[in-house]
């Protein structure tokens, strides 16, 4: 009997242990957040807005989680949650008299996204507060070195994930592992010269080119295109020009044209009256614009405002186009770089360039005699765009460099004169064909009958940066590529005598015979008269 009781006791104890082991659930104390499709180089941060204070299980014998979770504000986030302004979270989460937090109002994707955006803005605004009672620190911060970022060892609670747009997730005892899919892409920035008739954002993509050439004084239009803007935050655009370009100001006022454009329409261009495919963004309402000049280089900054972000978020199928104009000045050279740089997220940057070149025509006036080359000063030329040479181009002479700069204003001249070295340096021209006509030859030299046809064009590298210029000259039906236009002049004197002394003697004897014949004829007439 005693043996039977012992066996029964052992079996009962075993059944109790088995029953407990099958009904009890493990309680997690830490959690993990994994970000998939992470943008390489982007820094991700997680913030614990609420602490998980307690969990009361409902029916722990079931597989479903129907328990009740209790949350309380984490640290200084209470300031955000109690803020009733448009910056705070009061409209989304309420704090009761016992300091417990609960969601209020509709629980949908739109309101959660709004709350996340406000929370992110609050975190960034208070990240560097000197006052420890208001400062907000991220729980963890990790840079993406691939497509996945994992935050491990996190205390359970309600988290905000800064993945550009922001995401909200709860780490609980029954759900301690969360995956967040990065829905955004790295912004793509393109800087182009706009060859359309004006700085219009509804032009075709074919009107946007990487480089162009221009005369001094010409107005050049630029367009910046930004793609992949979904979820973008902290956008700041900076545009900087070389010394050869100045921001164009109408009535001393610099402006930009900014529009959201349907990305499915930009290849063909958009009707400017089609407001369904082009959405205007306005200064001060959607963005702020400031200009600066440092080391003789013009630049401007654009910072986006809340209304601008709302328009961007509301139109995910649109790209952003920003257009403005610049003036080519006399400091322009063969290549003038215009750089656009976009800062986004946590000080991530991307940039692109467009190029404007002003080309030159170097001229050498010379003569050659007996194998000796002599450079000729004081030869005068005019430069024309048409073969008939009716409309002469205008220039300003730079006496410091002995060069002529293309100019349509100011104290201009139409006469290009070779210096003491026979040189004329013509600067500031757009690519094309020109005609160089001599209008006055040096003293005692012949004037050239026909103009010289000169063609100049840029040479670019793989990135479309202008590296040099190509000059071709056409004379007497022959075309040659040259480094400078060489203009040969022949003397305007009588042709020199040829032959030896014998020829001279013949001339002298002939003259003497003619003279003698005249004397004989005169004497005969006198004799007859007598």
mmCIF file of N, CA and C in Angstrom, residues 117 121 124 164 229-237 258 260 281 285-287 302-316 320 342-345:
data_model
loop_
_atom_site.group_PDB
_atom_site.id
_atom_site.type_symbol
_atom_site.label_atom_id
_atom_site.label_comp_id
_atom_site.label_asym_id
_atom_site.label_seq_id
_atom_site.Cartn_x
_atom_site.Cartn_y
_atom_site.Cartn_z
ATOM 1 N N UNK A 117 5.211 62.104 -37.669
ATOM 2 C CA UNK A 117 5.901 63.256 -38.239
ATOM 3 C C UNK A 117 6.091 64.352 -37.197
ATOM 4 N N UNK A 121 9.745 65.690 -35.712
ATOM 5 C CA UNK A 121 10.098 67.106 -35.705
ATOM 6 C C UNK A 121 10.441 67.566 -34.288
ATOM 7 N N UNK A 124 13.953 66.272 -33.261
ATOM 8 C CA UNK A 124 15.055 66.998 -33.884
ATOM 9 C C UNK A 124 15.187 68.408 -33.317
ATOM 10 N N UNK A 164 13.388 58.412 -42.167
ATOM 11 C CA UNK A 164 13.042 59.523 -43.044
ATOM 12 C C UNK A 164 11.594 59.945 -42.851
ATOM 13 N N UNK A 229 11.116 61.735 -53.552
ATOM 14 C CA UNK A 229 10.927 62.647 -52.423
ATOM 15 C C UNK A 229 10.017 62.083 -51.340
ATOM 16 N N UNK A 230 9.427 60.925 -51.560
ATOM 17 C CA UNK A 230 8.488 60.397 -50.578
ATOM 18 C C UNK A 230 9.161 60.246 -49.218
ATOM 19 N N UNK A 231 8.556 60.857 -48.219
ATOM 20 C CA UNK A 231 9.083 60.745 -46.868
ATOM 21 C C UNK A 231 10.299 61.600 -46.602
ATOM 22 N N UNK A 232 10.659 62.457 -47.546
ATOM 23 C CA UNK A 232 11.860 63.272 -47.346
ATOM 24 C C UNK A 232 11.659 64.238 -46.190
ATOM 25 N N UNK A 233 12.728 64.492 -45.480
ATOM 26 C CA UNK A 233 12.680 65.438 -44.369
ATOM 27 C C UNK A 233 13.988 66.209 -44.312
ATOM 28 N N UNK A 234 13.938 67.368 -43.673
ATOM 29 C CA UNK A 234 15.116 68.227 -43.507
ATOM 30 C C UNK A 234 15.757 68.572 -44.855
ATOM 31 N N UNK A 235 14.916 68.872 -45.835
ATOM 32 C CA UNK A 235 15.431 69.198 -47.165
ATOM 33 C C UNK A 235 15.975 70.624 -47.199
ATOM 34 N N UNK A 236 17.227 70.743 -47.632
ATOM 35 C CA UNK A 236 17.828 72.059 -47.852
ATOM 36 C C UNK A 236 18.598 71.981 -49.168
ATOM 37 N N UNK A 237 18.263 72.866 -50.091
ATOM 38 C CA UNK A 237 18.931 72.904 -51.388
ATOM 39 C C UNK A 237 19.852 74.105 -51.442
ATOM 40 N N UNK A 258 9.220 77.157 -58.768
ATOM 41 C CA UNK A 258 9.217 75.816 -58.210
ATOM 42 C C UNK A 258 7.852 75.166 -58.415
ATOM 43 N N UNK A 260 5.752 71.081 -58.536
ATOM 44 C CA UNK A 260 5.666 69.625 -58.558
ATOM 45 C C UNK A 260 5.093 69.232 -59.907
ATOM 46 N N UNK A 281 4.422 75.662 -56.220
ATOM 47 C CA UNK A 281 4.866 75.860 -54.845
ATOM 48 C C UNK A 281 5.352 77.296 -54.711
ATOM 49 N N UNK A 285 5.303 80.374 -48.315
ATOM 50 C CA UNK A 285 4.274 79.424 -47.906
ATOM 51 C C UNK A 285 4.811 78.001 -47.884
ATOM 52 N N UNK A 286 5.537 77.621 -48.948
ATOM 53 C CA UNK A 286 6.058 76.256 -49.067
ATOM 54 C C UNK A 286 7.566 76.167 -48.838
ATOM 55 N N UNK A 287 8.275 77.267 -48.981
ATOM 56 C CA UNK A 287 9.727 77.254 -48.805
ATOM 57 C C UNK A 287 10.221 78.670 -48.538
ATOM 58 N N UNK A 302 17.483 77.068 -50.395
ATOM 59 C CA UNK A 302 16.045 76.851 -50.274
ATOM 60 C C UNK A 302 15.806 75.868 -49.142
ATOM 61 N N UNK A 303 15.016 76.268 -48.155
ATOM 62 C CA UNK A 303 14.610 75.398 -47.055
ATOM 63 C C UNK A 303 13.111 75.178 -47.156
ATOM 64 N N UNK A 304 12.684 73.931 -46.996
ATOM 65 C CA UNK A 304 11.279 73.595 -47.175
ATOM 66 C C UNK A 304 10.518 73.736 -45.862
ATOM 67 N N UNK A 305 9.273 74.182 -45.987
ATOM 68 C CA UNK A 305 8.417 74.404 -44.832
ATOM 69 C C UNK A 305 7.354 73.306 -44.756
ATOM 70 N N UNK A 306 6.590 73.311 -43.687
ATOM 71 C CA UNK A 306 5.609 72.264 -43.434
ATOM 72 C C UNK A 306 4.611 72.140 -44.588
ATOM 73 N N UNK A 307 4.130 73.261 -45.106
ATOM 74 C CA UNK A 307 3.170 73.208 -46.200
ATOM 75 C C UNK A 307 3.792 72.590 -47.442
ATOM 76 N N UNK A 308 5.073 72.862 -47.658
ATOM 77 C CA UNK A 308 5.767 72.265 -48.792
ATOM 78 C C UNK A 308 5.872 70.758 -48.659
ATOM 79 N N UNK A 309 6.214 70.288 -47.454
ATOM 80 C CA UNK A 309 6.279 68.843 -47.220
ATOM 81 C C UNK A 309 4.917 68.192 -47.435
ATOM 82 N N UNK A 310 3.858 68.868 -47.025
ATOM 83 C CA UNK A 310 2.514 68.315 -47.201
ATOM 84 C C UNK A 310 2.185 68.133 -48.677
ATOM 85 N N UNK A 311 2.555 69.115 -49.488
ATOM 86 C CA UNK A 311 2.302 68.995 -50.929
ATOM 87 C C UNK A 311 3.103 67.836 -51.522
ATOM 88 N N UNK A 312 4.344 67.701 -51.067
ATOM 89 C CA UNK A 312 5.184 66.611 -51.567
ATOM 90 C C UNK A 312 4.594 65.257 -51.182
ATOM 91 N N UNK A 313 4.161 65.119 -49.912
ATOM 92 C CA UNK A 313 3.602 63.860 -49.436
ATOM 93 C C UNK A 313 2.275 63.543 -50.117
ATOM 94 N N UNK A 314 1.521 64.586 -50.458
ATOM 95 C CA UNK A 314 0.201 64.378 -51.061
ATOM 96 C C UNK A 314 0.279 64.039 -52.543
ATOM 97 N N UNK A 315 1.457 64.175 -53.138
ATOM 98 C CA UNK A 315 1.615 63.932 -54.578
ATOM 99 C C UNK A 315 2.811 63.021 -54.823
ATOM 100 N N UNK A 316 2.699 61.738 -54.423
ATOM 101 C CA UNK A 316 3.855 60.831 -54.516
ATOM 102 C C UNK A 316 4.287 60.522 -55.938
ATOM 103 N N UNK A 320 9.999 67.140 -58.277
ATOM 104 C CA UNK A 320 10.136 68.570 -58.005
ATOM 105 C C UNK A 320 11.080 69.196 -59.016
ATOM 106 N N UNK A 342 21.955 68.913 -52.402
ATOM 107 C CA UNK A 342 20.761 68.679 -51.588
ATOM 108 C C UNK A 342 21.160 67.984 -50.294
ATOM 109 N N UNK A 343 20.784 68.592 -49.171
ATOM 110 C CA UNK A 343 20.955 67.962 -47.858
ATOM 111 C C UNK A 343 19.602 67.418 -47.430
ATOM 112 N N UNK A 344 19.591 66.180 -46.930
ATOM 113 C CA UNK A 344 18.331 65.563 -46.531
ATOM 114 C C UNK A 344 18.573 64.632 -45.344
ATOM 115 N N UNK A 345 17.491 64.333 -44.620
ATOM 116 C CA UNK A 345 17.610 63.424 -43.482
ATOM 117 C C UNK A 345 18.581 63.950 -42.454
#
